[in-house]
Coordinates of C-alpha atoms in Angstrom, one line a residue:
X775 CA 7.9 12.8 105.4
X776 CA 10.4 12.4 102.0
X777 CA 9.2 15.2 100.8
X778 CA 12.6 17.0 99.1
X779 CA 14.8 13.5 100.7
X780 CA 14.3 10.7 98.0
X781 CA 15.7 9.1 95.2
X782 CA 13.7 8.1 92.0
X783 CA 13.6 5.9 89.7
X784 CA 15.1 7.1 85.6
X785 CA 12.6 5.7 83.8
X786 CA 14.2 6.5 80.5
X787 CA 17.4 7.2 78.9
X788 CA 19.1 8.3 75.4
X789 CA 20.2 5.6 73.1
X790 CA 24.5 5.6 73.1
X791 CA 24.6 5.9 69.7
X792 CA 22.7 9.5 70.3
X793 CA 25.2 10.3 73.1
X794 CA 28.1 9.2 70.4
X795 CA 27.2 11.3 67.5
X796 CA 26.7 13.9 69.5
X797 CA 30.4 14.0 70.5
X798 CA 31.0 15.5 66.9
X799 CA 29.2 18.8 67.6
X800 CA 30.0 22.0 69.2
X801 CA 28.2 23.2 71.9
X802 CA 27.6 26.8 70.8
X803 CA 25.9 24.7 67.4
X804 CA 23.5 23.2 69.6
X805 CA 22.8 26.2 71.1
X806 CA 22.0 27.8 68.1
X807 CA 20.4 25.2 66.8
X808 CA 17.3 25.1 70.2
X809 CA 17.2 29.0 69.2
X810 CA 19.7 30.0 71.7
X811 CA 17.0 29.5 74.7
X812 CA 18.9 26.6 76.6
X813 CA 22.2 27.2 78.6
X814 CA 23.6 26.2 82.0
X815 CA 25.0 29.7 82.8
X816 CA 27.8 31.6 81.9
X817 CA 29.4 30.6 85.6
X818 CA 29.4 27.0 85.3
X819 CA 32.5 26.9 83.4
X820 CA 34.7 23.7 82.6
X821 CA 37.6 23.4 85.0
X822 CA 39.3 20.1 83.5
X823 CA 42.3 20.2 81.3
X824 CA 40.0 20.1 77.7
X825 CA 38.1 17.5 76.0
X826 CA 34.3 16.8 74.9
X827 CA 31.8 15.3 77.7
X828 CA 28.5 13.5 76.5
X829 CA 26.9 11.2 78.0
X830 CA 22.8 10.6 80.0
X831 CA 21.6 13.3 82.7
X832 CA 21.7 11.6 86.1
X833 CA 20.4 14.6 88.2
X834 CA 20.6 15.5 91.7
X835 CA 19.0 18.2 93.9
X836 CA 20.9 18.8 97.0
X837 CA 20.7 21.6 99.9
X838 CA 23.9 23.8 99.9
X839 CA 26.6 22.3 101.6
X840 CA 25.8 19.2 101.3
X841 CA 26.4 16.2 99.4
X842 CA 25.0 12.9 100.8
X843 CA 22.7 12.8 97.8
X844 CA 25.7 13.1 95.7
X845 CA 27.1 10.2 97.4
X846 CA 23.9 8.3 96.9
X847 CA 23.9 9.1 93.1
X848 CA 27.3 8.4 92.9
X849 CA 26.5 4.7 94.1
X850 CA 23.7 4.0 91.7
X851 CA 25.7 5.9 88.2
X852 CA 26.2 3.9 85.4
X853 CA 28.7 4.2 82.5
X854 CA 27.9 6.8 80.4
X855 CA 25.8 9.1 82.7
X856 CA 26.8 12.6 83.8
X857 CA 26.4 13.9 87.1
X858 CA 24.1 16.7 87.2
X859 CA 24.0 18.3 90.5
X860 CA 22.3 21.4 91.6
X861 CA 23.2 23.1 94.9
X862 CA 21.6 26.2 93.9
X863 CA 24.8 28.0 92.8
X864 CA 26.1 28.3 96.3
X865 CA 29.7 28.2 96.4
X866 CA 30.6 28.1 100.6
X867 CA 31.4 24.6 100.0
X868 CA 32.6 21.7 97.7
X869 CA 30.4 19.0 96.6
X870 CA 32.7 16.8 95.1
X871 CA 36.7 17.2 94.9
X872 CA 39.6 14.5 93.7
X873 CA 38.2 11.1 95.6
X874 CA 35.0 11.0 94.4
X875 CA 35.7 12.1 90.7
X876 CA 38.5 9.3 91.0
X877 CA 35.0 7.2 91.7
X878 CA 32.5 8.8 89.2
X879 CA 35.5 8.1 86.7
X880 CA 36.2 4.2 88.0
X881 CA 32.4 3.5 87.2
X882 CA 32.6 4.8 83.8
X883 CA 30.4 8.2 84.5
X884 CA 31.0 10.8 81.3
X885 CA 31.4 13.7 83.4
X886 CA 30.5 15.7 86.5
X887 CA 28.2 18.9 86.9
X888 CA 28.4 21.2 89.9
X889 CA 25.9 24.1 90.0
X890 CA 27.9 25.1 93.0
X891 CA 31.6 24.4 94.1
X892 CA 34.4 21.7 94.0
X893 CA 37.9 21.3 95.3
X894 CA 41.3 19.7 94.5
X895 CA 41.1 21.9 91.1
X896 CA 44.7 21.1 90.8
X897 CA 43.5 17.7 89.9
X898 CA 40.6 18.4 88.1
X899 CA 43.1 20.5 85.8
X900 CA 45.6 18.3 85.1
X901 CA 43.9 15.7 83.7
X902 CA 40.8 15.0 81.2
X903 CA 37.8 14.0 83.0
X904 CA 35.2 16.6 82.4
X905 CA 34.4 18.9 85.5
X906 CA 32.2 21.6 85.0
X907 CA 31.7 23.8 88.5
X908 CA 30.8 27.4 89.2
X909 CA 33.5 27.6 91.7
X910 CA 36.1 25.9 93.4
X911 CA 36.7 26.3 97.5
X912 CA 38.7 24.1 99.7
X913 CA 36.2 23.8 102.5
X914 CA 34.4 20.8 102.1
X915 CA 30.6 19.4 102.7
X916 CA 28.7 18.3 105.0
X917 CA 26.5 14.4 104.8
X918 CA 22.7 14.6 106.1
X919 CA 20.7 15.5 103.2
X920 CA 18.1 16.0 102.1
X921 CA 18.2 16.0 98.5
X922 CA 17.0 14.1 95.5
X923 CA 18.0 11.7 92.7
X924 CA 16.2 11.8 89.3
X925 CA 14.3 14.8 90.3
X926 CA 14.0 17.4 87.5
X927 CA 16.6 20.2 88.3
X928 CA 17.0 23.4 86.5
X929 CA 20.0 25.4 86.2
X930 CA 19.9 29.1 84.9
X931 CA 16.4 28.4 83.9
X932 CA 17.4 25.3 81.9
X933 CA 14.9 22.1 82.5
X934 CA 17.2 18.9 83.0
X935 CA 15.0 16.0 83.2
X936 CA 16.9 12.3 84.1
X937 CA 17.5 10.7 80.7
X938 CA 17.8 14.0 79.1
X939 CA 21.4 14.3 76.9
X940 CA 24.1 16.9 78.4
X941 CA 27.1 17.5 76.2
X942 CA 30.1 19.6 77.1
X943 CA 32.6 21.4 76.1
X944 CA 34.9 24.4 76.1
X945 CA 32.4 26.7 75.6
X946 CA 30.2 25.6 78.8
X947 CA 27.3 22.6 78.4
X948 CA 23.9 22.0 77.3
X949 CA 21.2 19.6 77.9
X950 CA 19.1 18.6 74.8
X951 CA 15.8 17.0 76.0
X952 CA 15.3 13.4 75.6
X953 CA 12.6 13.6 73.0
X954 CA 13.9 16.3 70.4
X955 CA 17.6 14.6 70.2
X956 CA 16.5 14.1 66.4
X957 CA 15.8 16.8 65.6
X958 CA 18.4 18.9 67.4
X959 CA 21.0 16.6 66.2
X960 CA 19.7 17.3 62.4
X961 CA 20.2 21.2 63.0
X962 CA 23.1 21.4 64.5
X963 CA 24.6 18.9 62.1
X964 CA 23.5 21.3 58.8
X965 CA 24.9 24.4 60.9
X966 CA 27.8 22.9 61.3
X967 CA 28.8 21.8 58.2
X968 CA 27.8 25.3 56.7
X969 CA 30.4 26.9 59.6
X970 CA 33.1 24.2 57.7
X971 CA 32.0 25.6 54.4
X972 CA 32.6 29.3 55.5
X973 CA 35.4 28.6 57.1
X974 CA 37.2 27.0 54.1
X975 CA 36.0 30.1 52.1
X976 CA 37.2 32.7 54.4
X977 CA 40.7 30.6 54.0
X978 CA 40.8 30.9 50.3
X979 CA 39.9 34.4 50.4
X980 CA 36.4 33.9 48.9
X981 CA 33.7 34.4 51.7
X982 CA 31.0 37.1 50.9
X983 CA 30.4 39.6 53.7
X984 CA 28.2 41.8 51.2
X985 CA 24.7 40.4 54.1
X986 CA 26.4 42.6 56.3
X987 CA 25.8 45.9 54.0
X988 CA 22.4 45.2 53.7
X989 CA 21.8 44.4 56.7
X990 CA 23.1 47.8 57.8
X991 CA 21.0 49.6 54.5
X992 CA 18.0 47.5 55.8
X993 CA 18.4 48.3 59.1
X994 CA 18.4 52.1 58.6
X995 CA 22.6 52.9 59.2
X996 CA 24.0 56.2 58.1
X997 CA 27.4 57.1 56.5
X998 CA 27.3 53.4 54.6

């Protein structure tokens, strides 16, 4: 019986120029912008030395401990996927370390998530390729399954569907579903461009705080 041991097909996939213009914005704008409700965790943190990931959702499911399905979807990625892998948070040991990033990052892949542990962190740090884990331990996995490819996962209560976008950055990483990329992009686009426009006022000294007096009148506050 497959049942919880099978890989399926990804039967869609964002456009690169959506991946691309997505680069541009920050995480915590995209957040915002999907009314705060979607986020990976505050544990899965990125590990790597700095830098933006984006890229296509190529999802595994795995048992804790183990990572022959993350071999198995490391054989089929394609350029401009990121590794999405959910071992259910467990962190008694490490998915992925130095030899198969080296792989993931030979093929092209955008990035790497771990909803559970990696090694050779020394690595990971020193160098660009996105790696976002929850931990790190040097004791390594073991290779008999089951697990799925292209299976819808959910980390922290956040749906990640194959084909979905995932972008990255210092502030953790969000997947934006495949068919509100639009409209997601739109609205975190205008936010950000209004944060620019605050940010050059509060640098010439001109930035208006007064919504924060009448929020606190509105609300009720004494002693204002």
């Amino acid at each position: 019986m497959a049942i919880g041991f099978k890989i399926h097909p990804r039967t869609r996939t964002v456009e690169p120029t959506t991946v691309e213009k997505f680069r541009a914005i920050a995480v915590a704008n995209i957040s915002d912008s999907m009314n705060r409700m979607a986020h990976g965790g505050p544990r899965l943190r990125p590990l790597h030395a700095g830098g933006v990931m984006s890229g296509v959702a190529l999802t595994v499911r795995t048992r804790p401990g183990d990572n022959l399905m993350v071999h198995a979807a490391l054989n089929r990625a394609k350029a401009g996927d990121v590794l999405v892998i959910d071992a259910g948070g467990d962190l008694t040991n490490a998915l992925i370390g130095e030899l198969m990033l080296s792989q993931a990052q030979h093929v092209g892949v955008a990035g790497v998530v771990v909803n559970g542990a990696v090694r050779d962190y020394g690595w990971i740090r020193s160098g660009s390729f996105p790696v976002f884990a929850a931990g790190v331990t040097h004791r390594g996995p073991y290779k008999n399954g089951p697990g799925e490819v292209n299976a819808t996962i959910a980390i922290d209560g956040m749906v990640i569907e194959p084909g979905d976008l995932i972008v990255g950055d210092d502030d953790g990483f969000v997947c934006v579903p495949f068919d509100r990329t639009e409209e997601v992009f739109a609205a975190a686009d205008t936010k950000q461009q209004g944060e620019a426009k605050t940010m050059a006022a509060i640098k010439a000294g001109t930035v208006d705080r007064s919504w924060v007096e009448r929020a606190l009148a509105e609300a009720g506050c004494e002693g204002i």
